[in-house]
Amino acid sequence: AQSVTQLDSHVSVSEGTPVLLRCNYSSSYSPSLFWYVQHPNKGLQLLLKYTSAATLVKGINGFEAEFKKSETSFHLTKPSAHMSDAAEYFCVVSDAVRREGFQKLVFGTGTRLLVSP
Amino acid sequence: NAGVTQTPKFRILKIGQSMTLQCAQDMNHNYMYWYRQDPGMGLKLIYYSVGAGITDKGEVPNGYNVSRSTTEDFPLRLELAAPSQTSVYFCASSYSFGQETATIGYTFGSGTRLTVV
């Protein structure tokens, strides 16, 4: 069974400092991994995805994530936080192959990123 | 280019009332999904559909019903509202083909915030 653990429920950074949001996954098969962002009262927006190509994945708004199979991790990073980055971030895992007729997504519980001036 | 449109955005229901959450997508996606998001939790799959006329249960289907008469629309029905159904509901769609998953990811609506009192 697939699962995702987001290691921090809240992360606080100052504007201009690096961001690190941690995610560990468990999957029996070759996983696809995603990071989604949710701004207050908004829907979820795809930040980036890993699908067995390059292990370092670049996404929108300067975010990137590195797939490390040996550590079963897919941490999200950004060199310099901006106030507009304050949001909820979800790490999501899925099988690369549909085994149940659809691409089942398993969501982590989310990490709230707080950015102070 | 509307994407996934959900209505209403907010609703308060009394216990035992019924309502339908509407969801429409204009991207010709074959797969559609309904999720609920409870505070501090990731998204849980309620129902999904792999095409018009085909629906199936997700992780938490009790108390809900769905239908998919067209590719574009995927309404979610609550027959007898209960306080446990207080949540934020997200509709999503994706395009998948063949045995390998498409790497497009999901497109989410902006959500419906439902309170049952």
PDB file of N, CA and C in Angstrom, chain A residues 32 34 36 38 41-44 46 49 51 90 95-98 100-105 107-109, chain B residues 31 33 35 37 40 42-43 45 48 50 90 96-104 106 108-110 113:
ATOM      1  N   SER A  32       4.884   7.619  -8.892  1.00  0.00           N
ATOM      2  CA  SER A  32       4.874   9.001  -9.354  1.00  0.00           C
ATOM      3  C   SER A  32       4.666   9.853  -8.105  1.00  0.00           C
ATOM      4  N   PHE A  34       4.169  13.911  -6.500  1.00  0.00           N
ATOM      5  CA  PHE A  34       3.715  15.259  -6.821  1.00  0.00           C
ATOM      6  C   PHE A  34       3.811  16.139  -5.567  1.00  0.00           C
ATOM      7  N   TYR A  36       1.613  19.549  -4.432  1.00  0.00           N
ATOM      8  CA  TYR A  36       0.541  20.485  -4.723  1.00  0.00           C
ATOM      9  C   TYR A  36       0.574  21.590  -3.678  1.00  0.00           C
ATOM     10  N   GLN A  38      -1.818  24.763  -1.917  1.00  0.00           N
ATOM     11  CA  GLN A  38      -3.183  25.258  -1.730  1.00  0.00           C
ATOM     12  C   GLN A  38      -3.121  26.579  -0.978  1.00  0.00           C
ATOM     13  N   ASN A  41      -8.479  29.299   0.860  1.00  0.00           N
ATOM     14  CA  ASN A  41      -9.761  29.327   0.151  1.00  0.00           C
ATOM     15  C   ASN A  41      -9.616  29.129  -1.362  1.00  0.00           C
ATOM     16  N   LYS A  42      -8.581  28.451  -1.764  1.00  0.00           N
ATOM     17  CA  LYS A  42      -8.361  28.162  -3.180  1.00  0.00           C
ATOM     18  C   LYS A  42      -8.290  26.657  -3.398  1.00  0.00           C
ATOM     19  N   GLY A  43      -8.325  26.255  -4.658  1.00  0.00           N
ATOM     20  CA  GLY A  43      -8.125  24.846  -4.984  1.00  0.00           C
ATOM     21  C   GLY A  43      -6.660  24.485  -4.963  1.00  0.00           C
ATOM     22  N   LEU A  44      -6.367  23.256  -5.299  1.00  0.00           N
ATOM     23  CA  LEU A  44      -4.991  22.778  -5.300  1.00  0.00           C
ATOM     24  C   LEU A  44      -4.351  23.019  -6.666  1.00  0.00           C
ATOM     25  N   LEU A  46      -0.885  22.240  -9.020  1.00  0.00           N
ATOM     26  CA  LEU A  46       0.281  21.378  -9.158  1.00  0.00           C
ATOM     27  C   LEU A  46       1.552  22.211  -9.204  1.00  0.00           C
ATOM     28  N   LYS A  49       6.089  17.521 -10.543  1.00  0.00           N
ATOM     29  CA  LYS A  49       5.824  16.087 -10.493  1.00  0.00           C
ATOM     30  C   LYS A  49       7.074  15.312 -10.888  1.00  0.00           C
ATOM     31  N   THR A  51       8.119  11.549 -12.441  1.00  0.00           N
ATOM     32  CA  THR A  51       7.533  10.368 -13.074  1.00  0.00           C
ATOM     33  C   THR A  51       8.606   9.508 -13.697  1.00  0.00           C
ATOM     34  N   PHE A  90       1.027  19.983  -0.128  1.00  0.00           N
ATOM     35  CA  PHE A  90       0.712  18.569  -0.014  1.00  0.00           C
ATOM     36  C   PHE A  90       1.661  17.744  -0.875  1.00  0.00           C
ATOM     37  N   ASP A  95       0.853   5.379  -8.027  1.00  0.00           N
ATOM     38  CA  ASP A  95       1.496   4.363  -8.831  1.00  0.00           C
ATOM     39  C   ASP A  95       1.767   4.904 -10.226  1.00  0.00           C
ATOM     40  N   ALA A  96       2.880   4.520 -10.803  1.00  0.00           N
ATOM     41  CA  ALA A  96       3.170   4.910 -12.187  1.00  0.00           C
ATOM     42  C   ALA A  96       2.274   4.146 -13.143  1.00  0.00           C
ATOM     43  N   VAL A  97       1.837   2.973 -12.727  1.00  0.00           N
ATOM     44  CA  VAL A  97       0.958   2.161 -13.559  1.00  0.00           C
ATOM     45  C   VAL A  97      -0.391   2.065 -12.874  1.00  0.00           C
ATOM     46  N   ARG A  98      -1.421   2.286 -13.629  1.00  0.00           N
ATOM     47  CA  ARG A  98      -2.761   2.205 -13.062  1.00  0.00           C
ATOM     48  C   ARG A  98      -3.121   0.753 -12.813  1.00  0.00           C
ATOM     49  N   GLU A 100      -5.764   0.032 -10.591  1.00  0.00           N
ATOM     50  CA  GLU A 100      -7.145  -0.012 -10.114  1.00  0.00           C
ATOM     51  C   GLU A 100      -8.047   0.721 -11.095  1.00  0.00           C
ATOM     52  N   GLY A 101      -7.619   0.861 -12.321  1.00  0.00           N
ATOM     53  CA  GLY A 101      -8.424   1.521 -13.332  1.00  0.00           C
ATOM     54  C   GLY A 101      -8.275   3.023 -13.353  1.00  0.00           C
ATOM     55  N   PHE A 102      -7.540   3.584 -12.411  1.00  0.00           N
ATOM     56  CA  PHE A 102      -7.330   5.021 -12.441  1.00  0.00           C
ATOM     57  C   PHE A 102      -6.067   5.323 -11.661  1.00  0.00           C
ATOM     58  N   GLN A 103      -5.589   6.534 -11.844  1.00  0.00           N
ATOM     59  CA  GLN A 103      -4.361   6.947 -11.183  1.00  0.00           C
ATOM     60  C   GLN A 103      -4.695   7.364  -9.758  1.00  0.00           C
ATOM     61  N   LYS A 104      -4.621   6.424  -8.834  1.00  0.00           N
ATOM     62  CA  LYS A 104      -4.999   6.711  -7.464  1.00  0.00           C
ATOM     63  C   LYS A 104      -3.948   7.586  -6.794  1.00  0.00           C
ATOM     64  N   LEU A 105      -4.370   8.683  -6.235  1.00  0.00           N
ATOM     65  CA  LEU A 105      -3.480   9.588  -5.518  1.00  0.00           C
ATOM     66  C   LEU A 105      -3.655   9.390  -4.024  1.00  0.00           C
ATOM     67  N   PHE A 107      -2.660  11.315  -0.537  1.00  0.00           N
ATOM     68  CA  PHE A 107      -2.211  12.620  -0.070  1.00  0.00           C
ATOM     69  C   PHE A 107      -1.573  12.525   1.306  1.00  0.00           C
ATOM     70  N   GLY A 108      -0.539  13.334   1.510  1.00  0.00           N
ATOM     71  CA  GLY A 108      -0.046  13.554   2.851  1.00  0.00           C
ATOM     72  C   GLY A 108      -0.983  14.498   3.600  1.00  0.00           C
ATOM     73  N   THR A 109      -0.702  14.705   4.875  1.00  0.00           N
ATOM     74  CA  THR A 109      -1.580  15.538   5.702  1.00  0.00           C
ATOM     75  C   THR A 109      -1.311  17.028   5.549  1.00  0.00           C
TER      76      THR A 109
ATOM     77  N   TYR B  31     -11.372  11.186 -16.737  1.00  0.00           N
ATOM     78  CA  TYR B  31     -11.502  10.829 -15.336  1.00  0.00           C
ATOM     79  C   TYR B  31     -11.944  12.034 -14.523  1.00  0.00           C
ATOM     80  N   TYR B  33     -13.191  13.082 -10.230  1.00  0.00           N
ATOM     81  CA  TYR B  33     -13.058  12.619  -8.851  1.00  0.00           C
ATOM     82  C   TYR B  33     -13.736  13.598  -7.899  1.00  0.00           C
ATOM     83  N   TYR B  35     -13.257  14.571  -3.818  1.00  0.00           N
ATOM     84  CA  TYR B  35     -12.495  14.417  -2.589  1.00  0.00           C
ATOM     85  C   TYR B  35     -13.129  15.278  -1.510  1.00  0.00           C
ATOM     86  N   GLN B  37     -11.866  17.209   2.197  1.00  0.00           N
ATOM     87  CA  GLN B  37     -10.692  17.611   2.966  1.00  0.00           C
ATOM     88  C   GLN B  37     -11.142  18.069   4.340  1.00  0.00           C
ATOM     89  N   GLY B  40      -6.653  19.608   8.953  1.00  0.00           N
ATOM     90  CA  GLY B  40      -5.430  18.918   9.331  1.00  0.00           C
ATOM     91  C   GLY B  40      -5.204  17.600   8.629  1.00  0.00           C
ATOM     92  N   GLY B  42      -5.128  15.261   4.811  1.00  0.00           N
ATOM     93  CA  GLY B  42      -5.033  15.304   3.356  1.00  0.00           C
ATOM     94  C   GLY B  42      -6.402  15.017   2.750  1.00  0.00           C
ATOM     95  N   LEU B  43      -6.441  14.954   1.455  1.00  0.00           N
ATOM     96  CA  LEU B  43      -7.704  14.710   0.761  1.00  0.00           C
ATOM     97  C   LEU B  43      -8.026  13.216   0.753  1.00  0.00           C
ATOM     98  N   LEU B  45     -10.564  10.317  -1.042  1.00  0.00           N
ATOM     99  CA  LEU B  45     -11.364  10.098  -2.238  1.00  0.00           C
ATOM    100  C   LEU B  45     -12.733   9.561  -1.869  1.00  0.00           C
ATOM    101  N   TYR B  48     -15.165   8.237  -7.779  1.00  0.00           N
ATOM    102  CA  TYR B  48     -14.488   8.606  -8.996  1.00  0.00           C
ATOM    103  C   TYR B  48     -15.238   8.043 -10.194  1.00  0.00           C
ATOM    104  N   VAL B  50     -14.454   6.961 -14.438  1.00  0.00           N
ATOM    105  CA  VAL B  50     -13.472   6.798 -15.512  1.00  0.00           C
ATOM    106  C   VAL B  50     -14.055   7.151 -16.872  1.00  0.00           C
ATOM    107  N   PHE B  90     -13.674  18.880  -2.879  1.00  0.00           N
ATOM    108  CA  PHE B  90     -12.968  19.233  -4.097  1.00  0.00           C
ATOM    109  C   PHE B  90     -13.318  18.247  -5.204  1.00  0.00           C
ATOM    110  N   SER B  96      -6.281  10.197 -18.637  1.00  0.00           N
ATOM    111  CA  SER B  96      -5.430   9.022 -18.582  1.00  0.00           C
ATOM    112  C   SER B  96      -5.697   8.153 -19.795  1.00  0.00           C
ATOM    113  N   PHE B  97      -4.656   7.493 -20.249  1.00  0.00           N
ATOM    114  CA  PHE B  97      -4.841   6.648 -21.413  1.00  0.00           C
ATOM    115  C   PHE B  97      -3.902   5.461 -21.313  1.00  0.00           C
ATOM    116  N   GLY B  98      -4.303   4.349 -21.853  1.00  0.00           N
ATOM    117  CA  GLY B  98      -3.457   3.166 -21.862  1.00  0.00           C
ATOM    118  C   GLY B  98      -3.236   2.644 -20.461  1.00  0.00           C
ATOM    119  N   GLN B  99      -2.267   1.746 -20.354  1.00  0.00           N
ATOM    120  CA  GLN B  99      -1.980   1.146 -19.065  1.00  0.00           C
ATOM    121  C   GLN B  99      -1.089   2.044 -18.221  1.00  0.00           C
ATOM    122  N   GLU B 100      -0.190   2.758 -18.876  1.00  0.00           N
ATOM    123  CA  GLU B 100       0.660   3.670 -18.141  1.00  0.00           C
ATOM    124  C   GLU B 100      -0.124   4.937 -17.823  1.00  0.00           C
ATOM    125  N   THR B 101       0.114   5.470 -16.663  1.00  0.00           N
ATOM    126  CA  THR B 101      -0.599   6.683 -16.305  1.00  0.00           C
ATOM    127  C   THR B 101      -0.119   7.850 -17.152  1.00  0.00           C
ATOM    128  N   ALA B 102      -1.030   8.715 -17.451  1.00  0.00           N
ATOM    129  CA  ALA B 102      -0.638   9.991 -18.042  1.00  0.00           C
ATOM    130  C   ALA B 102       0.093  10.791 -16.979  1.00  0.00           C
ATOM    131  N   THR B 103       1.031  11.598 -17.371  1.00  0.00           N
ATOM    132  CA  THR B 103       1.804  12.346 -16.392  1.00  0.00           C
ATOM    133  C   THR B 103       1.283  13.755 -16.238  1.00  0.00           C
ATOM    134  N   ILE B 104       0.063  13.961 -16.678  1.00  0.00           N
ATOM    135  CA  ILE B 104      -0.478  15.309 -16.664  1.00  0.00           C
ATOM    136  C   ILE B 104      -0.843  15.744 -15.251  1.00  0.00           C
ATOM    137  N   TYR B 106      -3.627  16.018 -11.977  1.00  0.00           N
ATOM    138  CA  TYR B 106      -5.010  16.404 -11.808  1.00  0.00           C
ATOM    139  C   TYR B 106      -5.194  17.915 -11.962  1.00  0.00           C
ATOM    140  N   PHE B 108      -7.764  20.606 -10.219  1.00  0.00           N
ATOM    141  CA  PHE B 108      -8.726  20.707  -9.133  1.00  0.00           C
ATOM    142  C   PHE B 108      -9.616  21.933  -9.288  1.00  0.00           C
ATOM    143  N   GLY B 109     -10.842  21.793  -8.828  1.00  0.00           N
ATOM    144  CA  GLY B 109     -11.700  22.948  -8.663  1.00  0.00           C
ATOM    145  C   GLY B 109     -11.316  23.712  -7.409  1.00  0.00           C
ATOM    146  N   SER B 110     -11.979  24.835  -7.172  1.00  0.00           N
ATOM    147  CA  SER B 110     -11.638  25.695  -6.029  1.00  0.00           C
ATOM    148  C   SER B 110     -12.333  25.282  -4.749  1.00  0.00           C
ATOM    149  N   ARG B 113     -17.208  24.670   0.410  1.00  0.00           N
ATOM    150  CA  ARG B 113     -17.126  24.560   1.873  1.00  0.00           C
ATOM    151  C   ARG B 113     -18.529  24.307   2.408  1.00  0.00           C
TER     152      ARG B 113
END
